[in-house]
Amino acid sequence: MLLKNTIVASVVMIATFFSVGPLTHVEDMAIKKPLAEFPMKVGQWQGKMDRFDDKIYEALGVDDSILADYRNKDGDTVNLYVGFYRSQREGDIIHSPKNCMPGSGWKITDTEVEEVELPGPENRRFKAIKLRMKKGPVVNISLYWFQSRGRFISSEYAQKMYLVIDSMTKHRTDGSFVRLLTPVVAGGDEQKALNSLKEFAGSIIPLLEQHLPS
């Protein structure tokens, strides 16, 4: 695994070195439909819009986004954040929670890749990154992925690699970051919390595809 990660990291660095020019000559991609119009009713989940402080949006550099809290009839909650970038140039690159959360005082205690099933007869699946984070007695479970240029990407290395490849072959660096978060009460069932996130993730994909460029 260490050798594989080293090889991938080396490829990314080499590709980035030779792609400085192409990254400055990419097309801005418009979003299909504003994320402000994302539905607040998703299956059994009812949502309510929220927002970050303006300083956070300035730091993120997003062109469109949504932050919302959803709750189902069982009282399960999911916080949804989607950030869309028309292009990713210097200073406007998708940030990984693995870099941001520790700076906010959260300790990442576990990270894995989870497979998420999408509803429907096509038996579609995609992979997302799971984080278990702890701050004092509070535990949060998160699922996130990069939904960029028709791909579901579950690796920061792969995200950077495809960014370079697509800038050269498609002249596109647009992309989206999707993050789901749910708290786990002390002594709570973390697997149940993860299953709720995966169910919600599968439910929102057809909706996100109506908003995000393919």
mmCIF file of N, CA and C in Angstrom, residues 17-115:
data_model
loop_
_atom_site.group_PDB
_atom_site.id
_atom_site.type_symbol
_atom_site.label_atom_id
_atom_site.label_comp_id
_atom_site.label_asym_id
_atom_site.label_seq_id
_atom_site.Cartn_x
_atom_site.Cartn_y
_atom_site.Cartn_z
ATOM 1 N N PHE A 17 3.637 19.249 -12.523
ATOM 2 C CA PHE A 17 4.778 20.049 -12.988
ATOM 3 C C PHE A 17 4.640 20.393 -14.461
ATOM 4 N N PHE A 18 4.214 19.411 -15.276
ATOM 5 C CA PHE A 18 4.123 19.623 -16.715
ATOM 6 C C PHE A 18 2.790 20.231 -17.149
ATOM 7 N N SER A 19 1.925 20.527 -16.197
ATOM 8 C CA SER A 19 0.586 21.003 -16.578
ATOM 9 C C SER A 19 0.316 22.430 -16.123
ATOM 10 N N VAL A 20 1.314 23.152 -15.724
ATOM 11 C CA VAL A 20 1.082 24.525 -15.274
ATOM 12 C C VAL A 20 0.430 25.351 -16.371
ATOM 13 N N GLY A 21 0.875 25.180 -17.615
ATOM 14 C CA GLY A 21 0.293 25.906 -18.743
ATOM 15 C C GLY A 21 -1.163 25.557 -18.975
ATOM 16 N N PRO A 22 -1.504 24.265 -19.169
ATOM 17 C CA PRO A 22 -2.891 23.896 -19.426
ATOM 18 C C PRO A 22 -3.863 24.347 -18.355
ATOM 19 N N LEU A 23 -3.430 24.372 -17.081
ATOM 20 C CA LEU A 23 -4.334 24.761 -16.018
ATOM 21 C C LEU A 23 -4.744 26.227 -16.110
ATOM 22 N N THR A 24 -3.973 27.015 -16.840
ATOM 23 C CA THR A 24 -4.321 28.428 -16.974
ATOM 24 C C THR A 24 -5.124 28.698 -18.247
ATOM 25 N N HIS A 25 -5.418 27.655 -19.024
ATOM 26 C CA HIS A 25 -6.168 27.822 -20.265
ATOM 27 C C HIS A 25 -7.346 26.847 -20.295
ATOM 28 N N VAL A 26 -8.144 26.894 -19.242
ATOM 29 C CA VAL A 26 -9.291 26.007 -19.160
ATOM 30 C C VAL A 26 -10.574 26.812 -19.242
ATOM 31 N N GLU A 27 -11.643 26.123 -19.604
ATOM 32 C CA GLU A 27 -12.932 26.771 -19.744
ATOM 33 C C GLU A 27 -13.681 26.773 -18.416
ATOM 34 N N ASP A 28 -14.384 27.869 -18.127
ATOM 35 C CA ASP A 28 -15.273 27.905 -16.973
ATOM 36 C C ASP A 28 -16.567 27.178 -17.334
ATOM 37 N N MET A 29 -16.965 26.227 -16.496
ATOM 38 C CA MET A 29 -18.195 25.479 -16.741
ATOM 39 C C MET A 29 -19.308 26.011 -15.849
ATOM 40 N N ALA A 30 -20.435 26.321 -16.444
ATOM 41 C CA ALA A 30 -21.580 26.796 -15.671
ATOM 42 C C ALA A 30 -22.302 25.616 -15.034
ATOM 43 N N ILE A 31 -22.863 25.843 -13.870
ATOM 44 C CA ILE A 31 -23.651 24.817 -13.213
ATOM 45 C C ILE A 31 -24.973 24.654 -13.961
ATOM 46 N N LYS A 32 -25.514 23.441 -13.990
ATOM 47 C CA LYS A 32 -26.776 23.200 -14.705
ATOM 48 C C LYS A 32 -27.940 23.953 -14.066
ATOM 49 N N LYS A 33 -28.003 23.872 -12.738
ATOM 50 C CA LYS A 33 -29.102 24.481 -11.994
ATOM 51 C C LYS A 33 -28.539 24.952 -10.653
ATOM 52 N N PRO A 34 -28.868 26.169 -10.198
ATOM 53 C CA PRO A 34 -28.305 26.673 -8.944
ATOM 54 C C PRO A 34 -28.570 25.731 -7.768
ATOM 55 N N LEU A 35 -27.570 25.585 -6.912
ATOM 56 C CA LEU A 35 -27.726 24.704 -5.755
ATOM 57 C C LEU A 35 -28.728 25.249 -4.748
ATOM 58 N N ALA A 36 -29.053 26.529 -4.845
ATOM 59 C CA ALA A 36 -30.095 27.099 -3.992
ATOM 60 C C ALA A 36 -31.446 26.448 -4.267
ATOM 61 N N GLU A 37 -31.581 25.824 -5.447
ATOM 62 C CA GLU A 37 -32.833 25.155 -5.812
ATOM 63 C C GLU A 37 -32.813 23.667 -5.469
ATOM 64 N N PHE A 38 -31.760 23.214 -4.788
ATOM 65 C CA PHE A 38 -31.707 21.801 -4.389
ATOM 66 C C PHE A 38 -32.870 21.524 -3.435
ATOM 67 N N PRO A 39 -33.597 20.411 -3.619
ATOM 68 C CA PRO A 39 -34.814 20.169 -2.833
ATOM 69 C C PRO A 39 -34.545 19.973 -1.350
ATOM 70 N N MET A 40 -35.429 20.497 -0.538
ATOM 71 C CA MET A 40 -35.368 20.307 0.897
ATOM 72 C C MET A 40 -36.150 19.069 1.349
ATOM 73 N N LYS A 41 -36.744 18.385 0.405
ATOM 74 C CA LYS A 41 -37.429 17.125 0.693
ATOM 75 C C LYS A 41 -36.752 16.047 -0.148
ATOM 76 N N VAL A 42 -36.081 15.120 0.512
ATOM 77 C CA VAL A 42 -35.375 14.029 -0.170
ATOM 78 C C VAL A 42 -35.866 12.720 0.422
ATOM 79 N N GLY A 43 -36.787 12.064 -0.262
ATOM 80 C CA GLY A 43 -37.362 10.834 0.279
ATOM 81 C C GLY A 43 -38.004 11.109 1.629
ATOM 82 N N GLN A 44 -37.546 10.387 2.654
ATOM 83 C CA GLN A 44 -38.089 10.573 4.003
ATOM 84 C C GLN A 44 -37.371 11.681 4.780
ATOM 85 N N TRP A 45 -36.413 12.328 4.131
ATOM 86 C CA TRP A 45 -35.617 13.353 4.797
ATOM 87 C C TRP A 45 -36.177 14.749 4.502
ATOM 88 N N GLN A 46 -36.327 15.556 5.565
ATOM 89 C CA GLN A 46 -36.784 16.937 5.426
ATOM 90 C C GLN A 46 -35.633 17.865 5.800
ATOM 91 N N GLY A 47 -35.345 18.828 4.926
ATOM 92 C CA GLY A 47 -34.179 19.678 5.142
ATOM 93 C C GLY A 47 -34.504 21.110 5.479
ATOM 94 N N LYS A 48 -33.482 21.791 5.971
ATOM 95 C CA LYS A 48 -33.573 23.221 6.273
ATOM 96 C C LYS A 48 -32.250 23.865 5.890
ATOM 97 N N MET A 49 -32.320 24.946 5.107
ATOM 98 C CA MET A 49 -31.122 25.635 4.646
ATOM 99 C C MET A 49 -30.343 26.248 5.807
ATOM 100 N N ASP A 50 -29.022 26.251 5.647
ATOM 101 C CA ASP A 50 -28.132 26.896 6.603
ATOM 102 C C ASP A 50 -27.034 27.597 5.799
ATOM 103 N N ARG A 51 -26.098 28.261 6.460
ATOM 104 C CA ARG A 51 -24.961 28.828 5.747
ATOM 105 C C ARG A 51 -23.788 29.035 6.694
ATOM 106 N N PHE A 52 -22.582 29.026 6.134
ATOM 107 C CA PHE A 52 -21.376 29.321 6.887
ATOM 108 C C PHE A 52 -21.220 30.833 7.041
ATOM 109 N N ASP A 53 -20.249 31.214 7.850
ATOM 110 C CA ASP A 53 -19.863 32.627 7.899
ATOM 111 C C ASP A 53 -19.267 33.026 6.552
ATOM 112 N N ASP A 54 -19.393 34.291 6.212
ATOM 113 C CA ASP A 54 -18.887 34.776 4.928
ATOM 114 C C ASP A 54 -17.392 34.514 4.768
ATOM 115 N N LYS A 55 -16.636 34.587 5.861
ATOM 116 C CA LYS A 55 -15.193 34.367 5.790
ATOM 117 C C LYS A 55 -14.870 32.952 5.313
ATOM 118 N N ILE A 56 -15.716 31.984 5.686
ATOM 119 C CA ILE A 56 -15.489 30.597 5.264
ATOM 120 C C ILE A 56 -15.696 30.460 3.762
ATOM 121 N N TYR A 57 -16.731 31.116 3.247
ATOM 122 C CA TYR A 57 -16.960 31.058 1.803
ATOM 123 C C TYR A 57 -15.825 31.727 1.041
ATOM 124 N N GLU A 58 -15.296 32.794 1.592
ATOM 125 C CA GLU A 58 -14.161 33.460 0.954
ATOM 126 C C GLU A 58 -12.950 32.536 0.918
ATOM 127 N N ALA A 59 -12.742 31.791 2.003
ATOM 128 C CA ALA A 59 -11.610 30.867 2.059
ATOM 129 C C ALA A 59 -11.812 29.690 1.110
ATOM 130 N N LEU A 60 -13.049 29.223 0.995
ATOM 131 C CA LEU A 60 -13.335 28.080 0.120
ATOM 132 C C LEU A 60 -13.231 28.456 -1.353
ATOM 133 N N GLY A 61 -13.623 29.673 -1.704
ATOM 134 C CA GLY A 61 -13.553 30.116 -3.100
ATOM 135 C C GLY A 61 -14.546 29.450 -4.018
ATOM 136 N N VAL A 62 -15.676 28.980 -3.477
ATOM 137 C CA VAL A 62 -16.665 28.286 -4.300
ATOM 138 C C VAL A 62 -17.456 29.266 -5.160
ATOM 139 N N ASP A 63 -17.954 28.747 -6.296
ATOM 140 C CA ASP A 63 -18.807 29.548 -7.174
ATOM 141 C C ASP A 63 -20.287 29.325 -6.889
ATOM 142 N N ASP A 64 -20.626 28.181 -6.310
ATOM 143 C CA ASP A 64 -22.003 27.890 -5.899
ATOM 144 C C ASP A 64 -21.917 26.835 -4.810
ATOM 145 N N SER A 65 -22.888 26.833 -3.909
ATOM 146 C CA SER A 65 -22.822 25.868 -2.810
ATOM 147 C C SER A 65 -24.175 25.736 -2.141
ATOM 148 N N ILE A 66 -24.280 24.695 -1.328
ATOM 149 C CA ILE A 66 -25.447 24.511 -0.474
ATOM 150 C C ILE A 66 -24.980 23.932 0.847
ATOM 151 N N LEU A 67 -25.565 24.430 1.936
ATOM 152 C CA LEU A 67 -25.379 23.880 3.270
ATOM 153 C C LEU A 67 -26.761 23.706 3.858
ATOM 154 N N ALA A 68 -27.094 22.488 4.272
ATOM 155 C CA ALA A 68 -28.441 22.223 4.767
ATOM 156 C C ALA A 68 -28.419 21.089 5.777
ATOM 157 N N ASP A 69 -29.359 21.144 6.711
ATOM 158 C CA ASP A 69 -29.535 20.089 7.706
ATOM 159 C C ASP A 69 -30.797 19.311 7.390
ATOM 160 N N TYR A 70 -30.663 17.988 7.315
ATOM 161 C CA TYR A 70 -31.796 17.110 7.022
ATOM 162 C C TYR A 70 -32.071 16.202 8.215
ATOM 163 N N ARG A 71 -33.352 15.877 8.394
ATOM 164 C CA ARG A 71 -33.773 14.991 9.484
ATOM 165 C C ARG A 71 -34.847 14.042 8.952
ATOM 166 N N ASN A 72 -34.785 12.774 9.391
ATOM 167 C CA ASN A 72 -35.838 11.828 9.000
ATOM 168 C C ASN A 72 -36.783 11.589 10.173
ATOM 169 N N LYS A 73 -37.778 10.748 9.950
ATOM 170 C CA LYS A 73 -38.813 10.533 10.967
ATOM 171 C C LYS A 73 -38.287 9.848 12.209
ATOM 172 N N ASP A 74 -37.130 9.173 12.089
ATOM 173 C CA ASP A 74 -36.536 8.498 13.246
ATOM 174 C C ASP A 74 -35.647 9.425 14.064
ATOM 175 N N GLY A 75 -35.514 10.668 13.603
ATOM 176 C CA GLY A 75 -34.682 11.624 14.321
ATOM 177 C C GLY A 75 -33.235 11.626 13.889
ATOM 178 N N ASP A 76 -32.879 10.827 12.874
ATOM 179 C CA ASP A 76 -31.514 10.841 12.351
ATOM 180 C C ASP A 76 -31.266 12.157 11.622
ATOM 181 N N THR A 77 -30.073 12.698 11.751
ATOM 182 C CA THR A 77 -29.752 13.967 11.112
ATOM 183 C C THR A 77 -28.539 13.829 10.199
ATOM 184 N N VAL A 78 -28.570 14.578 9.110
ATOM 185 C CA VAL A 78 -27.445 14.636 8.171
ATOM 186 C C VAL A 78 -27.232 16.088 7.785
ATOM 187 N N ASN A 79 -26.003 16.541 7.912
ATOM 188 C CA ASN A 79 -25.629 17.865 7.439
ATOM 189 C C ASN A 79 -25.002 17.699 6.059
ATOM 190 N N LEU A 80 -25.561 18.378 5.077
ATOM 191 C CA LEU A 80 -25.098 18.290 3.689
ATOM 192 C C LEU A 80 -24.380 19.572 3.290
ATOM 193 N N TYR A 81 -23.203 19.411 2.709
ATOM 194 C CA TYR A 81 -22.514 20.541 2.093
ATOM 195 C C TYR A 81 -22.066 20.121 0.699
ATOM 196 N N VAL A 82 -22.369 20.957 -0.283
ATOM 197 C CA VAL A 82 -21.889 20.763 -1.652
ATOM 198 C C VAL A 82 -21.262 22.061 -2.104
ATOM 199 N N GLY A 83 -20.042 21.983 -2.591
ATOM 200 C CA GLY A 83 -19.368 23.156 -3.133
ATOM 201 C C GLY A 83 -19.010 22.928 -4.586
ATOM 202 N N PHE A 84 -19.410 23.857 -5.456
ATOM 203 C CA PHE A 84 -19.152 23.740 -6.894
ATOM 204 C C PHE A 84 -18.165 24.807 -7.343
ATOM 205 N N TYR A 85 -17.195 24.396 -8.172
ATOM 206 C CA TYR A 85 -16.184 25.296 -8.722
ATOM 207 C C TYR A 85 -16.285 25.293 -10.252
ATOM 208 N N ARG A 86 -16.467 26.459 -10.827
ATOM 209 C CA ARG A 86 -16.521 26.554 -12.291
ATOM 210 C C ARG A 86 -15.189 26.142 -12.912
ATOM 211 N N SER A 87 -14.100 26.448 -12.227
ATOM 212 C CA SER A 87 -12.764 26.003 -12.621
ATOM 213 C C SER A 87 -11.895 26.047 -11.381
ATOM 214 N N GLN A 88 -10.839 25.246 -11.392
ATOM 215 C CA GLN A 88 -9.938 25.206 -10.249
ATOM 216 C C GLN A 88 -8.569 25.727 -10.667
ATOM 217 N N ARG A 89 -8.402 26.998 -10.435
ATOM 218 C CA ARG A 89 -7.118 27.618 -10.698
ATOM 219 C C ARG A 89 -6.421 27.865 -9.363
ATOM 220 N N GLU A 90 -5.271 28.456 -9.420
ATOM 221 C CA GLU A 90 -4.510 28.707 -8.202
ATOM 222 C C GLU A 90 -5.336 29.521 -7.220
ATOM 223 N N GLY A 91 -5.465 28.994 -5.996
ATOM 224 C CA GLY A 91 -6.232 29.685 -4.972
ATOM 225 C C GLY A 91 -7.675 29.245 -4.890
ATOM 226 N N ASP A 92 -8.180 28.580 -5.903
ATOM 227 C CA ASP A 92 -9.562 28.105 -5.905
ATOM 228 C C ASP A 92 -9.584 26.601 -6.147
ATOM 229 N N ILE A 93 -8.976 25.858 -5.242
ATOM 230 C CA ILE A 93 -8.877 24.405 -5.344
ATOM 231 C C ILE A 93 -9.733 23.783 -4.258
ATOM 232 N N ILE A 94 -10.373 22.663 -4.558
ATOM 233 C CA ILE A 94 -11.199 21.976 -3.573
ATOM 234 C C ILE A 94 -10.341 21.561 -2.379
ATOM 235 N N HIS A 95 -10.823 21.877 -1.179
ATOM 236 C CA HIS A 95 -10.110 21.544 0.045
ATOM 237 C C HIS A 95 -10.573 20.184 0.570
ATOM 238 N N SER A 96 -9.642 19.405 1.090
ATOM 239 C CA SER A 96 -9.966 18.113 1.683
ATOM 240 C C SER A 96 -10.215 18.267 3.182
ATOM 241 N N PRO A 97 -11.247 17.599 3.715
ATOM 242 C CA PRO A 97 -11.477 17.638 5.171
ATOM 243 C C PRO A 97 -10.287 17.094 5.961
ATOM 244 N N LYS A 98 -9.492 16.241 5.342
ATOM 245 C CA LYS A 98 -8.334 15.684 6.038
ATOM 246 C C LYS A 98 -7.327 16.783 6.380
ATOM 247 N N ASN A 99 -7.379 17.882 5.645
ATOM 248 C CA ASN A 99 -6.505 19.015 5.928
ATOM 249 C C ASN A 99 -7.199 20.058 6.800
ATOM 250 N N CYS A 100 -8.500 20.240 6.566
ATOM 251 C CA CYS A 100 -9.225 21.318 7.236
ATOM 252 C C CYS A 100 -9.668 20.959 8.662
ATOM 253 N N MET A 101 -10.174 19.730 8.854
ATOM 254 C CA MET A 101 -10.776 19.379 10.143
ATOM 255 C C MET A 101 -9.787 19.387 11.308
ATOM 256 N N PRO A 102 -8.575 18.853 11.157
ATOM 257 C CA PRO A 102 -7.620 18.924 12.277
ATOM 258 C C PRO A 102 -7.339 20.357 12.705
ATOM 259 N N GLY A 103 -7.348 21.289 11.752
ATOM 260 C CA GLY A 103 -7.134 22.688 12.088
ATOM 261 C C GLY A 103 -8.275 23.286 12.889
ATOM 262 N N SER A 104 -9.441 22.614 12.862
ATOM 263 C CA SER A 104 -10.598 23.068 13.628
ATOM 264 C C SER A 104 -10.734 22.323 14.956
ATOM 265 N N GLY A 105 -9.714 21.537 15.279
ATOM 266 C CA GLY A 105 -9.720 20.847 16.565
ATOM 267 C C GLY A 105 -10.251 19.424 16.529
ATOM 268 N N TRP A 106 -10.614 18.925 15.338
ATOM 269 C CA TRP A 106 -11.123 17.564 15.216
ATOM 270 C C TRP A 106 -9.975 16.595 14.968
ATOM 271 N N LYS A 107 -9.968 15.508 15.701
ATOM 272 C CA LYS A 107 -8.976 14.455 15.514
ATOM 273 C C LYS A 107 -9.579 13.353 14.660
ATOM 274 N N ILE A 108 -8.961 13.061 13.530
ATOM 275 C CA ILE A 108 -9.441 11.980 12.655
ATOM 276 C C ILE A 108 -8.929 10.663 13.212
ATOM 277 N N THR A 109 -9.846 9.824 13.675
ATOM 278 C CA THR A 109 -9.463 8.564 14.324
ATOM 279 C C THR A 109 -9.587 7.357 13.407
ATOM 280 N N ASP A 110 -10.258 7.531 12.267
ATOM 281 C CA ASP A 110 -10.406 6.406 11.342
ATOM 282 C C ASP A 110 -10.800 6.939 9.969
ATOM 283 N N THR A 111 -10.254 6.361 8.942
ATOM 284 C CA THR A 111 -10.648 6.705 7.573
ATOM 285 C C THR A 111 -10.669 5.446 6.723
ATOM 286 N N GLU A 112 -11.738 5.275 5.959
ATOM 287 C CA GLU A 112 -11.918 4.117 5.091
ATOM 288 C C GLU A 112 -12.635 4.557 3.822
ATOM 289 N N VAL A 113 -12.710 3.656 2.858
ATOM 290 C CA VAL A 113 -13.506 3.892 1.655
ATOM 291 C C VAL A 113 -14.742 3.010 1.726
ATOM 292 N N GLU A 114 -15.905 3.615 1.581
ATOM 293 C CA GLU A 114 -17.182 2.901 1.664
ATOM 294 C C GLU A 114 -17.854 2.869 0.296
ATOM 295 N N GLU A 115 -18.548 1.783 0.010
ATOM 296 C CA GLU A 115 -19.319 1.667 -1.228
ATOM 297 C C GLU A 115 -20.762 2.060 -0.952
#
